[in-house]
Coordinates of C-alpha atoms in Angstrom, one line a residue:
M800 CA -34.2 -90.9 -1.7
E801 CA -34.1 -89.1 1.8
T802 CA -36.5 -90.2 4.5
T803 CA -37.0 -88.6 8.0
F804 CA -38.4 -91.8 9.4
T805 CA -35.9 -93.6 11.7
M806 CA -35.9 -97.4 11.8
P807 CA -35.2 -99.0 14.9
C808 CA -33.0 -101.4 13.6
A809 CA -29.5 -101.6 11.9
A810 CA -31.1 -103.0 8.4
Q811 CA -29.8 -101.1 5.3
S812 CA -32.3 -99.4 3.0
V813 CA -31.6 -97.3 -0.1
G814 CA -35.2 -95.7 1.0
P815 CA -38.0 -96.9 -0.7
A816 CA -38.6 -99.8 1.9
N817 CA -38.1 -97.3 4.9
Q818 CA -40.5 -95.0 3.3
L819 CA -43.3 -97.9 2.7
I820 CA -42.8 -98.9 6.4
G821 CA -42.9 -95.5 7.7
L822 CA -46.1 -94.8 5.9
L823 CA -47.7 -98.0 7.3
I824 CA -46.8 -97.1 11.0
N825 CA -47.7 -93.5 10.5
T826 CA -51.0 -94.7 9.0
L827 CA -51.7 -96.8 11.9
L828 CA -50.8 -94.0 14.3
A829 CA -53.1 -91.9 12.4
S830 CA -56.0 -94.5 12.6
Q831 CA -55.5 -94.8 16.5
C832 CA -55.7 -91.0 16.9
S833 CA -59.0 -91.1 14.9
L834 CA -60.7 -93.1 17.3
S835 CA -61.5 -90.6 19.7
P836 CA -60.1 -87.2 18.7
P837 CA -61.1 -84.2 20.7
E838 CA -62.8 -82.7 17.8
M839 CA -65.2 -85.6 17.8
W840 CA -66.7 -84.8 20.9
P841 CA -68.8 -81.5 22.2
K842 CA -66.6 -78.5 23.0
D843 CA -66.0 -77.8 26.9
Y844 CA -67.7 -74.7 27.8
A845 CA -65.7 -74.5 31.1
P846 CA -63.0 -72.0 30.1
T847 CA -66.0 -69.8 29.1
A848 CA -68.0 -70.3 32.3
L849 CA -64.8 -69.7 34.1
E850 CA -64.0 -66.4 32.4
K851 CA -67.4 -64.9 32.0
G852 CA -69.8 -66.8 34.4
F853 CA -72.8 -68.9 33.9
E854 CA -75.7 -67.8 31.6
E855 CA -79.1 -68.3 33.3
Y856 CA -80.4 -71.7 31.6
D857 CA -83.9 -73.0 31.2
F858 CA -82.8 -76.5 32.0
I859 CA -79.6 -77.8 33.9
V860 CA -78.9 -81.6 33.4
V861 CA -76.5 -83.3 36.0
G862 CA -74.7 -86.3 34.4
A863 CA -73.8 -86.8 30.6
G864 CA -74.3 -90.6 31.0
S865 CA -77.1 -93.0 29.4
A866 CA -79.9 -90.9 30.6
G867 CA -78.3 -87.4 30.9
S868 CA -76.9 -87.5 27.2
V869 CA -80.4 -88.2 25.9
V870 CA -82.2 -85.5 27.8
A871 CA -79.9 -82.7 27.2
S872 CA -79.9 -83.6 23.6
R873 CA -83.8 -83.8 23.2
L874 CA -84.4 -80.7 25.2
S875 CA -81.8 -78.6 23.2
E876 CA -84.1 -79.5 20.0
N877 CA -86.0 -76.7 21.2
P878 CA -84.0 -73.6 19.9
N879 CA -85.9 -71.3 22.5
W880 CA -84.5 -73.4 25.5
K881 CA -81.2 -72.8 26.8
V882 CA -79.5 -76.1 28.3
L883 CA -76.6 -76.6 30.5
L884 CA -75.2 -80.3 30.8
L885 CA -72.7 -80.8 33.6
E886 CA -70.5 -83.8 33.4
A887 CA -67.7 -84.8 36.3
G888 CA -65.4 -86.3 33.6
G889 CA -64.3 -85.6 30.2
D890 CA -64.0 -87.1 26.8
P891 CA -63.9 -91.1 26.6
P892 CA -60.4 -92.5 26.0
I893 CA -59.4 -94.6 23.0
E894 CA -60.2 -97.7 24.9
S895 CA -63.6 -96.9 25.3
E896 CA -64.0 -96.9 21.3
I897 CA -62.7 -100.7 21.2
P898 CA -65.2 -103.2 22.3
N899 CA -62.8 -105.8 23.1
L900 CA -61.2 -103.6 25.7
F901 CA -64.1 -102.3 27.6
F902 CA -62.8 -104.1 30.6
S903 CA -59.6 -102.2 30.7
M904 CA -61.0 -98.7 31.9
Q905 CA -62.2 -100.0 35.4
H906 CA -59.8 -98.4 38.3
S907 CA -58.9 -95.6 35.9
A908 CA -59.4 -91.8 35.7
Y909 CA -62.7 -92.7 33.8
D910 CA -64.3 -94.6 36.4
W911 CA -65.8 -93.5 39.8
D912 CA -64.2 -96.7 41.4
F913 CA -66.8 -97.3 44.1
R914 CA -66.9 -100.2 46.3
A915 CA -69.5 -101.9 48.3
E916 CA -69.3 -102.1 52.0
K917 CA -68.3 -105.5 53.3
S918 CA -71.1 -108.1 54.2
D919 CA -71.2 -111.3 56.6
K920 CA -73.8 -112.9 54.2
A921 CA -72.4 -112.3 50.8
S922 CA -69.2 -111.7 48.8
K923 CA -67.5 -113.4 51.5
S924 CA -64.3 -114.4 49.4
I925 CA -64.1 -110.9 47.9
K926 CA -61.4 -108.6 49.7
N927 CA -62.9 -105.3 50.9
G928 CA -66.3 -105.7 49.4
S929 CA -67.6 -105.9 45.7
F930 CA -65.9 -103.3 43.2
W931 CA -68.6 -101.2 41.5
P932 CA -67.3 -99.4 38.6
R933 CA -69.4 -96.4 36.8
G934 CA -68.4 -94.6 34.0
K935 CA -66.9 -91.0 34.7
M936 CA -66.9 -89.3 31.2
L937 CA -69.2 -88.4 28.5
G938 CA -71.7 -91.2 28.0
G939 CA -71.2 -92.4 31.7
S940 CA -71.3 -95.9 32.0
S941 CA -72.5 -96.4 28.3
S942 CA -68.8 -95.3 27.5
I943 CA -67.4 -98.3 29.8
N944 CA -69.8 -101.2 29.8
A945 CA -70.1 -104.1 27.6
M946 CA -72.4 -102.6 25.2
V947 CA -75.1 -105.3 25.3
Y948 CA -78.4 -103.9 24.2
I949 CA -81.3 -105.8 26.3
R950 CA -84.3 -104.4 27.4
G951 CA -86.1 -106.6 29.8
N952 CA -89.4 -107.9 29.0
R953 CA -93.1 -106.7 29.1
R954 CA -93.9 -108.0 32.3
D955 CA -91.2 -105.7 34.0
Y956 CA -92.8 -102.7 32.6
D957 CA -96.5 -103.7 32.9
Q958 CA -95.7 -104.2 36.7
W959 CA -94.5 -100.7 37.0
E960 CA -97.8 -99.4 35.5
A961 CA -99.8 -101.9 37.8
N962 CA -98.1 -100.5 40.8
G963 CA -99.5 -96.9 39.7
N964 CA -96.9 -95.6 37.6
T965 CA -99.3 -94.4 34.8
G966 CA -97.8 -94.3 31.3
W967 CA -94.9 -96.6 32.0
G968 CA -96.5 -100.0 30.7
W969 CA -94.8 -101.9 28.0
K970 CA -96.8 -100.6 25.1
N971 CA -95.6 -97.1 26.2
V972 CA -92.2 -97.7 26.8
L973 CA -91.5 -99.8 23.8
E974 CA -92.3 -96.6 21.4
Y975 CA -89.4 -95.0 23.3
F976 CA -87.0 -97.8 22.8
K977 CA -87.8 -97.8 19.0
K978 CA -87.5 -94.0 18.9
S979 CA -83.8 -94.4 20.2
E980 CA -82.8 -97.4 18.1
G981 CA -80.9 -97.4 15.0
N982 CA -80.8 -101.2 14.3
K983 CA -78.7 -102.4 11.4
D984 CA -79.4 -106.1 11.3
D985 CA -82.2 -106.6 8.9
M986 CA -83.3 -110.1 10.4
I987 CA -83.8 -108.6 13.8
A988 CA -85.3 -105.3 12.7
D989 CA -87.8 -107.0 10.9
Y990 CA -88.6 -109.7 13.4
G991 CA -92.2 -110.1 14.3
G992 CA -93.1 -107.7 11.6
E993 CA -91.2 -104.6 10.2
G994 CA -91.4 -102.0 13.0
E995 CA -93.1 -104.1 15.5
F996 CA -90.2 -104.3 18.1
H997 CA -87.0 -102.2 16.6
G998 CA -86.4 -98.7 15.1
R999 CA -84.1 -98.0 12.4
D1000 CA -83.5 -94.6 12.2
G1001 CA -82.8 -93.6 15.8
P1002 CA -79.2 -92.2 16.6
L1003 CA -78.2 -95.3 19.0
K1004 CA -76.7 -97.7 16.5
V1005 CA -77.2 -101.4 17.3
E1006 CA -75.9 -104.2 15.6
S1007 CA -74.9 -107.8 16.1
F1008 CA -71.3 -108.8 17.3
S1009 CA -68.9 -110.2 15.0
S1010 CA -67.6 -112.9 17.2
T1011 CA -66.9 -116.5 16.0
S1012 CA -65.4 -117.8 19.2
P1013 CA -65.9 -121.8 18.9
L1014 CA -66.8 -121.5 22.5
K1015 CA -70.1 -119.7 21.6
F1016 CA -71.0 -122.9 19.7
V1017 CA -70.2 -125.2 22.4
I1018 CA -72.5 -123.1 24.9
T1019 CA -75.4 -123.0 22.5
G1020 CA -75.0 -126.5 21.3
A1021 CA -75.4 -127.6 25.0
A1022 CA -78.4 -125.5 25.3
H1023 CA -80.1 -127.0 22.1
E1024 CA -79.2 -130.6 23.4
L1025 CA -81.3 -129.5 26.5
G1026 CA -84.2 -128.5 24.5
Y1027 CA -83.8 -124.7 24.9
E1028 CA -84.8 -122.6 21.9
L1029 CA -82.1 -120.4 20.2
L1030 CA -83.9 -117.1 20.0
T1031 CA -83.7 -114.9 17.1
D1032 CA -84.7 -111.8 19.0
V1033 CA -84.4 -111.6 22.8
N1034 CA -85.9 -108.3 22.6
G1035 CA -89.2 -109.7 21.0
E1036 CA -91.8 -111.8 22.3
E1037 CA -90.2 -114.7 23.4
H1038 CA -87.9 -114.6 26.5
I1039 CA -87.0 -118.3 27.5
G1040 CA -83.9 -119.6 25.6
Y1041 CA -80.6 -119.0 24.3
A1042 CA -79.3 -116.1 21.9
Y1043 CA -76.7 -114.2 20.5
M1044 CA -77.4 -110.6 21.9
Q1045 CA -77.0 -107.4 19.9
G1046 CA -74.9 -104.6 21.2
T1047 CA -74.6 -100.7 21.0
I1048 CA -72.0 -100.8 18.6
N1049 CA -71.3 -99.5 15.0
K1050 CA -68.7 -100.4 12.2
G1051 CA -66.7 -102.3 15.2
K1052 CA -66.6 -99.2 17.5
R1053 CA -68.8 -98.6 20.9
C1054 CA -71.9 -96.4 20.2
S1055 CA -72.3 -94.6 23.7
A1056 CA -75.1 -92.4 24.8
A1057 CA -72.7 -89.7 24.1
K1058 CA -71.7 -90.5 20.6
A1059 CA -75.5 -91.3 19.8
F1060 CA -77.0 -88.1 21.3
L1061 CA -74.4 -85.3 22.2
N1062 CA -72.2 -85.8 19.2
P1063 CA -74.8 -84.7 16.7
A1064 CA -75.9 -81.9 18.9
K1065 CA -72.6 -80.5 19.8
D1066 CA -72.7 -77.5 17.5
R1067 CA -76.3 -76.2 18.7
P1068 CA -75.8 -72.9 20.3
N1069 CA -78.4 -73.5 23.1
L1070 CA -76.5 -76.5 24.5
H1071 CA -73.4 -75.8 26.8
I1072 CA -71.5 -78.9 28.0
V1073 CA -69.3 -78.2 31.0
K1074 CA -66.6 -81.0 31.6
Y1075 CA -65.0 -82.0 35.0
A1076 CA -67.9 -80.2 36.8
H1077 CA -68.3 -82.0 40.2
V1078 CA -71.8 -80.9 41.1
I1079 CA -71.8 -80.5 44.8
D1080 CA -75.5 -79.9 45.7
L1081 CA -78.7 -78.0 44.6
K1082 CA -79.6 -74.7 45.6
I1083 CA -83.1 -74.7 47.0
E1084 CA -85.4 -71.7 48.3
N1085 CA -88.9 -72.5 50.0
D1086 CA -88.7 -76.0 48.4
V1087 CA -88.1 -74.7 44.9
V1088 CA -84.8 -75.6 43.2
T1089 CA -83.2 -72.7 41.5
G1090 CA -80.0 -74.1 40.5
V1091 CA -76.7 -76.1 41.2
R1092 CA -73.5 -75.5 43.1
I1093 CA -70.5 -76.8 40.9
N1094 CA -66.9 -77.3 41.5
I1095 CA -65.2 -77.0 38.0
N1096 CA -62.0 -78.7 37.4
G1097 CA -61.3 -78.9 41.1
T1098 CA -60.2 -75.3 41.2
K1099 CA -63.4 -72.9 41.2
E1100 CA -66.7 -73.2 42.8
M1101 CA -69.4 -71.5 40.9
I1102 CA -73.4 -71.6 40.9
A1103 CA -75.6 -72.3 37.7
K1104 CA -79.2 -71.0 37.6
A1105 CA -82.3 -72.8 35.9
K1106 CA -85.2 -70.9 35.2
K1107 CA -87.4 -73.9 34.7
E1108 CA -85.8 -77.2 36.0
V1109 CA -82.8 -78.9 37.3
I1110 CA -82.8 -82.7 36.1
L1111 CA -80.5 -85.3 38.1
S1112 CA -79.2 -87.9 35.6
A1113 CA -76.2 -88.8 37.9
G1114 CA -77.0 -92.7 38.0
A1115 CA -78.2 -94.8 40.9
I1116 CA -75.1 -93.8 43.2
N1117 CA -74.3 -90.2 42.6
T1118 CA -78.1 -89.1 42.3
P1119 CA -79.0 -90.0 45.7
Q1120 CA -75.7 -88.5 47.0
I1121 CA -76.4 -85.1 45.5
L1122 CA -79.9 -85.3 46.6
M1123 CA -78.9 -86.1 50.4
L1124 CA -76.1 -83.3 50.4
S1125 CA -79.0 -80.9 49.2
G1126 CA -81.2 -82.0 52.4
I1127 CA -83.7 -84.2 50.6
G1128 CA -83.3 -87.5 51.8
P1129 CA -84.0 -89.8 55.1
E1130 CA -84.4 -87.2 57.9
K1131 CA -82.8 -89.2 60.6
H1132 CA -79.9 -90.1 58.5
L1133 CA -79.4 -86.6 57.4
K1134 CA -79.6 -85.1 60.7
K1135 CA -76.8 -87.7 62.0
I1136 CA -74.5 -86.7 59.0
G1137 CA -75.1 -82.9 59.6
V1138 CA -77.0 -82.0 56.7
P1139 CA -79.9 -79.7 57.2
V1140 CA -83.1 -81.3 56.3
V1141 CA -85.3 -79.8 53.3
K1142 CA -87.5 -82.7 52.6
N1143 CA -87.8 -86.1 54.5
L1144 CA -88.2 -88.9 51.5
P1145 CA -86.5 -92.2 51.1
V1146 CA -83.5 -91.4 48.8
G1147 CA -81.0 -94.1 48.6
R1148 CA -83.5 -96.8 49.6
N1149 CA -84.6 -99.6 47.2
L1150 CA -81.2 -100.0 46.0
Q1151 CA -81.4 -102.9 43.6
D1152 CA -78.8 -104.8 41.4
H1153 CA -78.2 -107.8 39.5
P1154 CA -76.1 -109.8 41.6
V1155 CA -74.0 -112.5 39.9
V1156 CA -72.2 -116.1 40.9
P1157 CA -69.5 -116.9 38.6
M1158 CA -69.0 -120.7 37.6
F1159 CA -65.7 -121.5 35.9
F1160 CA -65.5 -124.2 33.3
K1161 CA -62.2 -125.4 31.4
F1162 CA -62.1 -126.6 27.8
H1163 CA -59.8 -128.2 25.1
K1164 CA -57.2 -129.5 27.3
S1165 CA -55.7 -131.3 24.5
D1166 CA -55.7 -128.8 21.9
A1167 CA -56.2 -125.3 23.6
H1168 CA -54.9 -122.3 21.4
Q1169 CA -53.0 -119.5 22.8
V1170 CA -53.1 -116.0 20.9
S1171 CA -49.6 -115.6 19.7
R1172 CA -47.9 -112.0 19.4
E1173 CA -48.2 -112.3 15.9
E1174 CA -51.9 -112.9 15.9
L1175 CA -52.4 -110.1 18.2
L1176 CA -50.6 -107.6 16.0
D1177 CA -52.5 -108.8 12.9
A1178 CA -55.6 -108.1 15.1
V1179 CA -54.6 -104.5 15.8
Y1180 CA -53.7 -103.8 12.2
M1181 CA -56.9 -105.4 11.0
Y1182 CA -59.0 -103.4 13.4
L1183 CA -57.2 -99.9 12.8
S1184 CA -56.8 -100.3 9.0
H1185 CA -60.1 -102.0 8.2
G1186 CA -62.5 -102.2 11.7
I1187 CA -62.8 -106.0 11.6
G1188 CA -61.2 -108.6 13.6
F1189 CA -61.5 -109.9 17.2
L1190 CA -61.2 -106.6 18.7
T1191 CA -64.5 -105.5 17.4
N1192 CA -66.3 -107.8 19.8
H1193 CA -65.5 -109.4 23.1
E1194 CA -65.8 -113.5 22.4
T1195 CA -68.5 -115.1 24.0
V1196 CA -70.0 -112.1 26.1
D1197 CA -72.8 -111.9 23.4
T1198 CA -73.7 -115.4 24.1
T1199 CA -76.6 -115.5 26.7
G1200 CA -79.3 -117.9 28.2
F1201 CA -82.5 -116.9 29.9
V1202 CA -84.2 -119.7 32.0
N1203 CA -87.2 -120.1 34.6
T1204 CA -85.5 -122.3 37.0
K1205 CA -88.9 -122.8 39.1
N1206 CA -91.7 -123.3 36.7
D1207 CA -92.9 -123.1 33.3
S1208 CA -93.2 -119.3 33.2
V1209 CA -92.5 -117.6 29.8
F1210 CA -90.5 -115.0 31.9
P1211 CA -87.0 -116.1 33.2
D1212 CA -85.6 -115.7 36.7
I1213 CA -81.9 -116.2 36.0
Q1214 CA -79.9 -115.2 32.9
Y1215 CA -76.4 -116.6 31.9
H1216 CA -73.6 -114.4 30.6
H1217 CA -70.6 -116.0 29.4
F1218 CA -66.8 -114.7 29.6
S1219 CA -64.5 -116.7 27.8
Y1220 CA -60.7 -116.7 27.9
Q1221 CA -58.1 -118.6 25.6
K1222 CA -55.2 -120.4 26.9
Q1223 CA -52.8 -118.3 28.8
A1224 CA -55.0 -115.0 28.4
P1225 CA -53.4 -112.1 30.1
E1226 CA -56.7 -110.2 30.7
L1227 CA -57.9 -113.1 32.9
F1228 CA -55.8 -112.1 35.8
F1229 CA -56.9 -108.6 35.5
V1230 CA -60.4 -109.4 35.4
L1231 CA -60.2 -111.7 38.5
S1232 CA -58.1 -109.2 40.3
T1233 CA -60.6 -106.3 39.4
I1234 CA -63.5 -108.3 41.1
S1235 CA -61.0 -108.7 44.1
F1236 CA -61.2 -112.4 44.5
E1237 CA -59.2 -113.8 47.3
K1238 CA -55.8 -114.7 46.1
N1239 CA -56.2 -118.6 46.2
I1240 CA -59.1 -118.4 44.0
I1241 CA -57.2 -116.3 41.5
E1242 CA -54.2 -118.5 41.5
K1243 CA -56.4 -121.8 40.8
V1244 CA -58.3 -120.3 37.8
M1245 CA -55.0 -118.9 36.3
E1246 CA -53.2 -122.2 36.9
E1247 CA -56.2 -124.0 34.9
N1248 CA -55.8 -121.5 32.3
K1249 CA -52.3 -122.3 31.5
D1250 CA -53.0 -125.0 29.1
Q1251 CA -57.0 -124.7 28.8
D1252 CA -59.7 -122.3 27.5
I1253 CA -61.6 -120.9 30.4
I1254 CA -65.5 -119.9 30.3
M1255 CA -66.7 -117.8 33.5
V1256 CA -70.4 -118.4 33.6
M1257 CA -72.0 -115.5 35.4
V1258 CA -75.3 -116.9 36.9
T1259 CA -77.4 -113.8 37.2
L1260 CA -80.3 -113.1 39.4
L1261 CA -82.9 -111.1 37.4
N1262 CA -85.5 -110.1 39.9
P1263 CA -83.7 -110.0 43.3
K1264 CA -86.1 -109.7 46.4
S1265 CA -83.2 -108.2 48.6
R1266 CA -82.7 -104.5 49.0
G1267 CA -79.8 -102.5 49.7
K1268 CA -79.3 -98.6 50.1
I1269 CA -77.0 -95.8 49.7
V1270 CA -76.2 -93.5 52.6
L1271 CA -73.8 -90.7 52.9
R1272 CA -70.3 -91.3 54.4
S1273 CA -70.1 -87.6 55.7
N1274 CA -71.6 -84.2 54.5
E1275 CA -68.4 -83.6 52.6
P1276 CA -69.4 -84.0 48.7
E1277 CA -65.8 -85.5 47.8
H1278 CA -66.4 -88.4 50.2
K1279 CA -67.8 -91.4 48.3
P1280 CA -71.2 -92.6 49.6
K1281 CA -71.4 -95.9 51.5
I1282 CA -72.9 -98.7 49.2
Y1283 CA -75.0 -101.5 51.2
A1284 CA -75.4 -103.8 48.4
G1285 CA -78.1 -106.0 50.4
Y1286 CA -77.1 -108.9 48.3
L1287 CA -78.7 -112.3 49.4
E1288 CA -80.7 -110.7 52.5
D1289 CA -83.6 -112.5 51.4
Q1290 CA -83.3 -116.4 51.4
A1291 CA -85.3 -116.7 48.5
D1292 CA -82.5 -115.0 46.3
V1293 CA -80.1 -117.7 47.7
E1294 CA -82.5 -120.3 46.4
T1295 CA -82.8 -119.0 43.1
F1296 CA -79.1 -118.6 42.7
M1297 CA -78.9 -122.3 43.6
R1298 CA -81.4 -123.5 41.2
G1299 CA -79.4 -121.6 38.4
E1300 CA -75.9 -123.1 39.6
K1301 CA -77.3 -126.7 39.8
L1302 CA -79.0 -126.3 36.5
Y1303 CA -75.8 -125.5 34.9
Y1304 CA -73.7 -128.0 36.5
D1305 CA -76.2 -130.8 36.5
K1306 CA -77.5 -130.4 32.9
F1307 CA -74.9 -128.4 30.9
L1308 CA -71.6 -130.3 32.2
P1309 CA -73.1 -133.9 30.7
T1310 CA -74.0 -132.7 27.2
E1311 CA -72.1 -134.0 24.2
A1312 CA -71.2 -130.2 23.4
F1313 CA -69.5 -129.9 26.6
K1314 CA -68.0 -133.7 26.8
S1315 CA -66.5 -133.3 23.2
T1316 CA -64.6 -130.2 24.0
E1317 CA -63.3 -131.7 27.3
G1318 CA -65.5 -129.4 29.4
D1319 CA -65.1 -129.8 32.8
F1320 CA -65.9 -127.8 36.2
I1321 CA -63.2 -126.0 37.9
R1322 CA -63.8 -126.4 41.7
I1323 CA -62.6 -123.2 43.2
P1324 CA -60.8 -123.5 46.7
I1325 CA -62.9 -122.1 49.5
P1326 CA -62.1 -123.2 52.7
E1327 CA -65.5 -122.8 54.2
C1328 CA -67.3 -124.7 51.4
D1329 CA -64.6 -127.5 51.1
K1330 CA -65.7 -129.0 54.3
L1331 CA -69.1 -129.5 52.9
T1332 CA -70.3 -132.4 50.6
F1333 CA -69.6 -131.1 46.9
A1334 CA -72.6 -130.2 44.9
S1335 CA -74.9 -130.6 47.8
D1336 CA -77.6 -127.8 48.5
E1337 CA -75.4 -126.7 51.6
Y1338 CA -72.4 -126.4 49.3
W1339 CA -74.0 -124.5 46.4
E1340 CA -75.3 -121.9 49.4
C1341 CA -71.9 -121.6 50.7
Y1342 CA -70.3 -121.1 47.1
T1343 CA -73.0 -118.3 46.5
R1344 CA -72.4 -116.5 49.5
N1345 CA -68.6 -116.6 48.9
L1346 CA -68.7 -115.4 45.3
V1347 CA -71.4 -113.4 44.6
T1348 CA -70.6 -110.0 43.4
T1349 CA -72.1 -107.3 40.8
L1350 CA -72.9 -107.4 37.1
Y1351 CA -72.5 -103.4 37.4
H1352 CA -76.4 -102.7 37.2
P1353 CA -77.3 -100.7 40.4
A1354 CA -80.9 -98.9 40.1
G1355 CA -83.9 -98.1 42.3
T1356 CA -82.4 -95.5 44.7
A1357 CA -84.8 -92.8 43.8
K1358 CA -87.9 -94.9 43.4
M1359 CA -90.8 -93.9 41.0
G1360 CA -94.2 -94.4 42.4
P1361 CA -97.7 -93.0 43.0
E1362 CA -98.8 -90.6 45.9
T1363 CA -99.8 -93.6 47.9
D1364 CA -96.3 -95.2 47.6
K1365 CA -94.4 -94.0 50.7
E1366 CA -91.1 -95.6 49.4
A1367 CA -91.3 -93.4 46.3
V1368 CA -89.0 -90.4 45.8
V1369 CA -90.5 -89.2 42.5
D1370 CA -93.9 -89.5 40.8
P1371 CA -94.7 -91.1 37.7
R1372 CA -93.6 -87.9 36.0
L1373 CA -90.1 -87.9 37.6
K1374 CA -90.5 -84.9 39.7
V1375 CA -89.2 -85.2 43.2
K1376 CA -92.1 -85.3 45.7
G1377 CA -92.5 -81.9 47.6
I1378 CA -89.7 -80.2 45.6
K1379 CA -90.6 -77.9 42.7
N1380 CA -88.5 -77.5 39.5
L1381 CA -86.6 -80.9 40.0
R1382 CA -86.9 -84.1 38.3
V1383 CA -84.7 -87.3 38.5
I1384 CA -84.3 -88.9 35.2
D1385 CA -82.0 -92.2 35.2
C1386 CA -81.8 -95.7 36.3
S1387 CA -82.3 -94.6 39.9
I1388 CA -86.4 -94.3 39.3
M1389 CA -86.7 -97.9 38.5
P1390 CA -89.5 -99.2 41.1
E1391 CA -88.2 -102.8 40.3
I1392 CA -85.0 -103.6 38.2
V1393 CA -85.5 -104.9 34.8
S1394 CA -85.1 -108.5 33.9
G1395 CA -81.9 -107.9 31.7
N1396 CA -79.1 -105.6 31.2
T1397 CA -80.0 -101.9 32.3
N1398 CA -78.4 -99.5 29.8
A1399 CA -81.2 -99.8 27.1
P1400 CA -83.7 -99.0 29.5
T1401 CA -81.9 -96.3 31.0
I1402 CA -81.7 -94.5 27.5
M1403 CA -85.5 -95.2 27.3
I1404 CA -85.9 -93.6 30.7
G1405 CA -84.2 -90.5 29.3
E1406 CA -86.3 -90.6 26.1
K1407 CA -89.6 -90.6 28.1
G1408 CA -88.4 -88.3 30.6
A1409 CA -87.5 -85.5 28.2
D1410 CA -90.8 -85.8 26.6
L1411 CA -92.6 -85.6 30.0
I1412 CA -90.7 -82.2 30.2
K1413 CA -91.7 -81.1 27.0
E1414 CA -95.2 -81.9 27.7
D1415 CA -95.1 -80.0 31.1
W1416 CA -93.5 -76.9 29.4
K1417 CA -95.7 -77.0 26.3
D1418 CA -97.6 -73.9 25.6
E1419 CA -101.5 -74.3 25.7
G1420 CA -100.8 -77.8 27.4
K1421 CA -100.6 -79.7 24.1
H1422 CA -99.1 -83.3 24.5
E1423 CA -95.7 -84.1 22.9
E1424 CA -95.3 -87.8 24.2
L1425 CA -95.5 -90.5 21.6

């Protein structure tokens, strides 16, 4: 029997063996191609716009990320409204679909590749300033992140409301979290009573990660020894303890905001999505926004007009950049850059993030296991064929701890994230290099990883007091803005970090769970700190200031607040103050960053923001808010 498949070896075959092997390979290739095929994603309207020009739209949404995907989808539910969604990137790549490969998209064409400015107070052992990745594709950062589904806690949102942001308290926002959520884990979905904390029918699929890494149980075993509760649901009523987090995944694949909200809406005739559309600035006449100026595919500049509103959902970095390039921002700064001032507002201020300080621990010195080539190939086969195996998760990343290091409050001030790497893990070098640690730090960790497993514990500051800012580098839209992270400007942040570091070093390291797995601390070579007494307060402060970096959660740069709040850019209905027909709906409106990962809260902001728009444009003033 003849076969057209050519084997890359000299082995003889009468036909059937070659055919079977060829069938297997072709099946795997087809499975690979099915992970992110063009037909899965919405059609690009750019060719039509370039040929015929833009129609006039009711709403223009800038940014197809965690919030923008939601807003465009929800607004286009009204068949009488025409909606244009503009995205600077294109379709997500195959790597975006595979949970274990989430780190691989950084420094790629799917990443805005931002970097914070150098500071003499923080990130001192990080070359050229902290690297800040942001997703540049459909789904935005929800297509590049670690898929963790965390909401923060009720105190966060009740504080927003107490500060004058009516309608943003916990009871209000919880309904929007539930509206989005399609939770597939019965135990968690029913926790606290069916429907109290979770939704089952929303488009955003949420389920538990499938990781069975032994190091997960080392972490939670140590926590148990120390008296910490293993929480069933970190998005429920209790927030102090350890837990296995859920993620925005579905059957072993990422569930980004684009997949959840845009793919189901892609055939609506009233929703046009333009990819590779770089928004230059807003068109403003007499303090009224009428449209946006766009560069499509880097080849043609066009203007799209909006009859009702323009909604900026470009994220905590790009949203303030677009506002400032349009003349909406701090007057003194805009004049210095050469941008005509339209409205003097504190755009770009109030920048917050969840800064992290990594601590490195090593395990299994006598029996660490290195993933073999055969095991890796088996994992690829199991993933492509059955959607199972370690490519569906990211080892210990789902294992987290929330603690309060200062008092007995039921609300945490520190979160511990855990990134684990088996013996001689090739991805460890990529991760450390991406963070841009100094060469001697990378070499030390890689040396320890030659014969031991590694856990990088990210000590995370949940409620930073320090603030940074975003400013324009120039009045040219293609120039990336300057990011001043502002880490550790307030000494209270340093002290909270130190308490979190000492708790882990002093308490976790002596536990039986750590000792029985040969757990030990890796002392990182930092010349400035090595002169100090090891593990003293002075040492931990030095350690903190040298290694602090980002957890990729920038927020707050278009602050929401009442009229009396002079630091606010938008009001509680997310309208830009003093400008008509313009809203900001993304994480930049957060007055204070939430106490946990920011993707789920940003999707919630998209849901609530879309309802605010529907309410404001509803005939006879009828309310549609939940």
